Amino acid sequence: MFLQQLLNGLTTGSVYALIALGYTMIYGILGLINFAQGEIYMCGAFVAVLLLATGKVNFYLAFAAGMVAAALLGVALERVAFRPLRGAHPLVPLISAIGASIFLQSLALLLFGPNDRPFPIQFTFSTITVAGLPLSTLQGAILAAALGLMGLLMVFVRYTRYGKAIVACALDRDTARLMGINVDRMVALTFFIGSALSGAAGVMMAIYYNATYPRMGLLPGLKAFSAAILGGVGNIPGAILGGLLLGVAESLGAAYVSSGYKDAIAFAILIGVLLLRPQGILKGRGD
Amino acid sequence: MAAYLLHLAILAGIYIILAVSLNLIIGYAGQVSLGHAAFYGIGAYASALAALHWHFPFPLAALGAMLVTGGCGLALGLPTLRLKEDYLAIVTLGFGVIVDLVFLNLEVTGGPDGLVGIPSPRLLGLSFRPQPLYLLLVILAVFLVLGFTYLLVRSYHGRALRAIRDHETTAQVMGINTPAYKIVIFSLAAALAGLAGSLYAHYITFINPESFGLHTSILILCMVVLGGMGSIIGSVLGAIALAVLPEMLRQFQAYQDLIYGALLVALLIWRPEGLLGRGKLSLKFLTRG
Amino acid sequence: MLTLKSVQAGYGRLPVLKGISLHVRPGEVVTLIGGNGAGKTTTLQAICGLLPPRKGLIEFAGQELNRLSPERIVALGLALVPEGRRVFRTLSVSANLELGAFHRQDQKQARRDLGELQERFPILKERSRQPAGTLSGGEQQILAIGRALMARPRLLMLDEPSMGLAPRMVTQVYEILKELKEAGTTILLVEQNARAALKVADRGYVLETGRIILDGTAAELKEDPEVQRAYLGKGYREVWE
Ligand SMILES: Nc1ncnc2c1ncn2[C@@H]1O[C@H](COP(=O)(O)OP(=O)(O)OP(=O)(O)O)[C@@H](O)[C@H]1O
Ligand SMILES: [Mg+2]
């Protein structure tokens, strides 16, 4: 029972971590929180689900399309709701992102209706026992995919030219420009990558909960934000750790404390962290 | 028809209190709260429960509601107001979610069904059940709130608050205790939202969690941005406009949130000083360069 | 190679540069000296496009720079070693160097340059994996110069490379500048440390509250009574022997 809950927690936690990475990367480079991250996640899920529902697209293609659509939405969002407001009081882009989030959510509501959509294809998942632990292959697949994507991101940031350029922009924008780095392009790239990860998270959750609906991004978005803070905003390994911890805490809390307040656990942790250690578990750029 | 107009006027008055109080947070503490509806809801529930269970007369119930919400604001503001503005936005949003869950799960709040039979206010043997009288009561409250806000922003403290909003570090260097100011303003605003909740509960006489969700928080935010952040008169006009407009555009109801979302983004890009206010306190001008 | 004609620039409403004219010819080392707040950094920022000038003309290799973005300007062959070094603190030393070559088309050649640079400055090789923020001030200055050289600039600009360094490190940094000069690098060197700067420079300008008040060859400036009084006078430590 305990181990099962732990596994459930790690699974949802790995998805929170993927979304939290988007928050953290964007915060790192712009110092802003992209409030519409949850809607980008929702967009990824919808695109994959709608494509699969046509019956003409295979699963991997639909998954990739969900990621790309989310990534493009993220880039568009940056152009429309963030870039024109650069240099303004930080409240201004924050509220603009809130506006964008509402807009996207209600657009999805108008286009697709309020009801849950099941995932269009059935996977035959079994339960295997790994080291005495019952692990559903679905959970295993989600965990593996999420961790794989995170690994790819870490490699990108550490070892590629563009990854380092993104870090340079986050550290010191003017000096980065003196290296010939086009900051606007790096910001767009950051939105692209962060949003693609959120899109992937959306597709995974659409499969896991077998439900895709316009407001599906609200709670995971909030929880991922909490995870990003937990790990120290702007800190990539921190976001991953924060996501996993939060997923586990939520799962154990729901099992052993109260399931009615499951969704409140993340925020209770968030407020607790802000109270005790506002810089996060690993130190972040947040202040 | 007259009854309907009175109804709209009463709601508009309640929204004015909500919008003005949120504007105190946005325009004077430089923070965004997305949990304003939660304070509104706590005020409504607290006041209703006080009247239903302990038979508090309306003024006491309203006062109690303000104390409770002000206390919640304090509790929420203490850990978060030291931090960057984004944190408060998300924490208040999370707070809204938690409060919603509490209303839904607790027994005393009646779960999803909420509370019914909340008594109408009675003062000196006079029942305020009739709409015209209730409107008078709301107008009185609106004037009290506006007068209080006016005095506050004109005072020394109001100037300190503006200094904080525009140049927090400078304000701090000048010896203004910025966290304390922010916390006080935040809990004051929460208390005013509690008053609005109390007015709403005793007018409608039945409440459930639906009226106090994120949707309402966002509606209030739109009122503030529409009227111009930092402009009190703008918030009044913004509240009236968004309380009345949806009623006039009933056939577009499905598009309401879509329009609000687009409105927020568009306004901030093209007219950050707001449509209705005079915009002399635009946040954007004051912090560029 | 670089020409400024009556350039005016400032922050917000505050004018800082009140019409500056200067030029740097290919192969020359030119220094711009002046006290605190004279506008030296502002001049370099205007050249780099970080602070677009209000009036006047900035020209580099026949191209007008006034309205170009820093990234375009850098791509034309200008590199700046900024005031206070500004290394990317959490990135490794080698990542800092690589970023110096970010805009270059020939990334293969850039990698070879990195190797050469590390041979030339062994400290950058020894510490190549270490976060740049953990280097000492002098080492960071060498890193910042190396980073700028990675761009293979046609004109290298340095903003107070001796600032905050121990005399021994100042000597080392100026040793590097002298080598660069001998290799034919064109340099615009901004300094408060006039004594050190005038030893390596061919020509110089003296900037005071946003205006050039003097210019001439390094030898002329060294002999100028005004310069001697204000910039070489007593109280200025001899750090260049
Ligand atoms: N970002 C800024 N905003 C406003 N004013 C500035 C800014 N940077 C510099 N200044 C002002 O411009 C003037 C010139 O500054 P600048 O940095 O160019 O001087 P400097 O010659 O480089 O001095 P130092 O030797 O101390 O580095 C100063 O009066 C300074 O206060
Ligand atoms: Mg300087």
PDB file of N, CA, C and O in Angstrom, chain A residues 9 23 36 79 86 92 114 133 139 169 179 186 210 215 235 251 276:
ATOM      1  N   GLY A   9       2.624   8.491  -6.580  1.00  0.00           N
ATOM      2  CA  GLY A   9       3.119   9.841  -6.373  1.00  0.00           C
ATOM      3  C   GLY A   9       4.259  10.187  -7.314  1.00  0.00           C
ATOM      4  O   GLY A   9       4.306  11.278  -7.873  1.00  0.00           O
ATOM      5  N   TYR A  23       8.099  26.365 -16.133  1.00  0.00           N
ATOM      6  CA  TYR A  23       8.038  27.555 -15.272  1.00  0.00           C
ATOM      7  C   TYR A  23       9.430  28.055 -14.930  1.00  0.00           C
ATOM      8  O   TYR A  23       9.737  29.234 -15.005  1.00  0.00           O
ATOM      9  N   ALA A  36       0.148  30.972 -17.913  1.00  0.00           N
ATOM     10  CA  ALA A  36      -0.640  30.140 -18.823  1.00  0.00           C
ATOM     11  C   ALA A  36       0.011  28.790 -19.089  1.00  0.00           C
ATOM     12  O   ALA A  36      -0.388  28.081 -20.000  1.00  0.00           O
ATOM     13  N   ARG A  79       5.143  36.061 -27.719  1.00  0.00           N
ATOM     14  CA  ARG A  79       5.099  37.196 -28.636  1.00  0.00           C
ATOM     15  C   ARG A  79       3.952  38.140 -28.276  1.00  0.00           C
ATOM     16  O   ARG A  79       4.096  39.351 -28.300  1.00  0.00           O
ATOM     17  N   ARG A  86       7.694  43.967 -22.132  1.00  0.00           N
ATOM     18  CA  ARG A  86       8.982  43.880 -21.468  1.00  0.00           C
ATOM     19  C   ARG A  86       9.402  45.253 -20.957  1.00  0.00           C
ATOM     20  O   ARG A  86       9.244  46.247 -21.629  1.00  0.00           O
ATOM     21  N   VAL A  92       2.381  43.953 -14.763  1.00  0.00           N
ATOM     22  CA  VAL A  92       1.709  44.060 -16.054  1.00  0.00           C
ATOM     23  C   VAL A  92       1.785  42.754 -16.853  1.00  0.00           C
ATOM     24  O   VAL A  92       0.754  42.200 -17.241  1.00  0.00           O
ATOM     25  N   PRO A 114     -17.377  21.320 -22.256  1.00  0.00           N
ATOM     26  CA  PRO A 114     -16.820  21.130 -20.917  1.00  0.00           C
ATOM     27  C   PRO A 114     -16.511  19.677 -20.551  1.00  0.00           C
ATOM     28  O   PRO A 114     -15.840  19.416 -19.560  1.00  0.00           O
ATOM     29  N   LEU A 133       7.594  -5.041  -6.122  1.00  0.00           N
ATOM     30  CA  LEU A 133       6.674  -3.908  -6.204  1.00  0.00           C
ATOM     31  C   LEU A 133       5.747  -4.079  -7.397  1.00  0.00           C
ATOM     32  O   LEU A 133       6.215  -4.315  -8.501  1.00  0.00           O
ATOM     33  N   GLN A 139       2.354   3.268 -15.591  1.00  0.00           N
ATOM     34  CA  GLN A 139       3.153   4.127 -14.721  1.00  0.00           C
ATOM     35  C   GLN A 139       4.613   4.080 -15.101  1.00  0.00           C
ATOM     36  O   GLN A 139       5.289   5.110 -15.159  1.00  0.00           O
ATOM     37  N   CYS A 169      21.949  34.148 -20.990  1.00  0.00           N
ATOM     38  CA  CYS A 169      20.910  35.193 -20.993  1.00  0.00           C
ATOM     39  C   CYS A 169      20.268  35.299 -19.622  1.00  0.00           C
ATOM     40  O   CYS A 169      19.951  36.395 -19.153  1.00  0.00           O
ATOM     41  N   MET A 179      28.016  38.929 -26.424  1.00  0.00           N
ATOM     42  CA  MET A 179      28.583  37.727 -27.039  1.00  0.00           C
ATOM     43  C   MET A 179      27.943  37.502 -28.409  1.00  0.00           C
ATOM     44  O   MET A 179      28.204  36.500 -29.056  1.00  0.00           O
ATOM     45  N   MET A 186      16.590  33.599 -27.862  1.00  0.00           N
ATOM     46  CA  MET A 186      16.787  32.639 -26.773  1.00  0.00           C
ATOM     47  C   MET A 186      15.536  32.557 -25.897  1.00  0.00           C
ATOM     48  O   MET A 186      15.187  31.492 -25.404  1.00  0.00           O
ATOM     49  N   ASN A 210      -7.141   9.275 -18.282  1.00  0.00           N
ATOM     50  CA  ASN A 210      -8.111   9.018 -19.325  1.00  0.00           C
ATOM     51  C   ASN A 210      -9.136  10.157 -19.428  1.00  0.00           C
ATOM     52  O   ASN A 210     -10.332   9.925 -19.601  1.00  0.00           O
ATOM     53  N   ARG A 215     -10.352  22.623 -18.512  1.00  0.00           N
ATOM     54  CA  ARG A 215      -9.757  23.142 -17.273  1.00  0.00           C
ATOM     55  C   ARG A 215      -8.714  22.211 -16.678  1.00  0.00           C
ATOM     56  O   ARG A 215      -8.299  22.383 -15.532  1.00  0.00           O
ATOM     57  N   ASN A 235      15.923  27.049 -10.978  1.00  0.00           N
ATOM     58  CA  ASN A 235      16.862  25.951 -10.782  1.00  0.00           C
ATOM     59  C   ASN A 235      16.296  24.678 -11.422  1.00  0.00           C
ATOM     60  O   ASN A 235      15.262  24.170 -11.001  1.00  0.00           O
ATOM     61  N   SER A 251       0.298  12.238  -2.928  1.00  0.00           N
ATOM     62  CA  SER A 251      -0.241  10.894  -2.978  1.00  0.00           C
ATOM     63  C   SER A 251      -0.322  10.280  -1.576  1.00  0.00           C
ATOM     64  O   SER A 251      -1.337   9.681  -1.198  1.00  0.00           O
ATOM     65  N   LEU A 276       9.271  29.050   5.408  1.00  0.00           N
ATOM     66  CA  LEU A 276      10.491  28.581   6.054  1.00  0.00           C
ATOM     67  C   LEU A 276      11.748  28.784   5.222  1.00  0.00           C
ATOM     68  O   LEU A 276      12.803  29.094   5.741  1.00  0.00           O
TER      69      LEU A 276
END
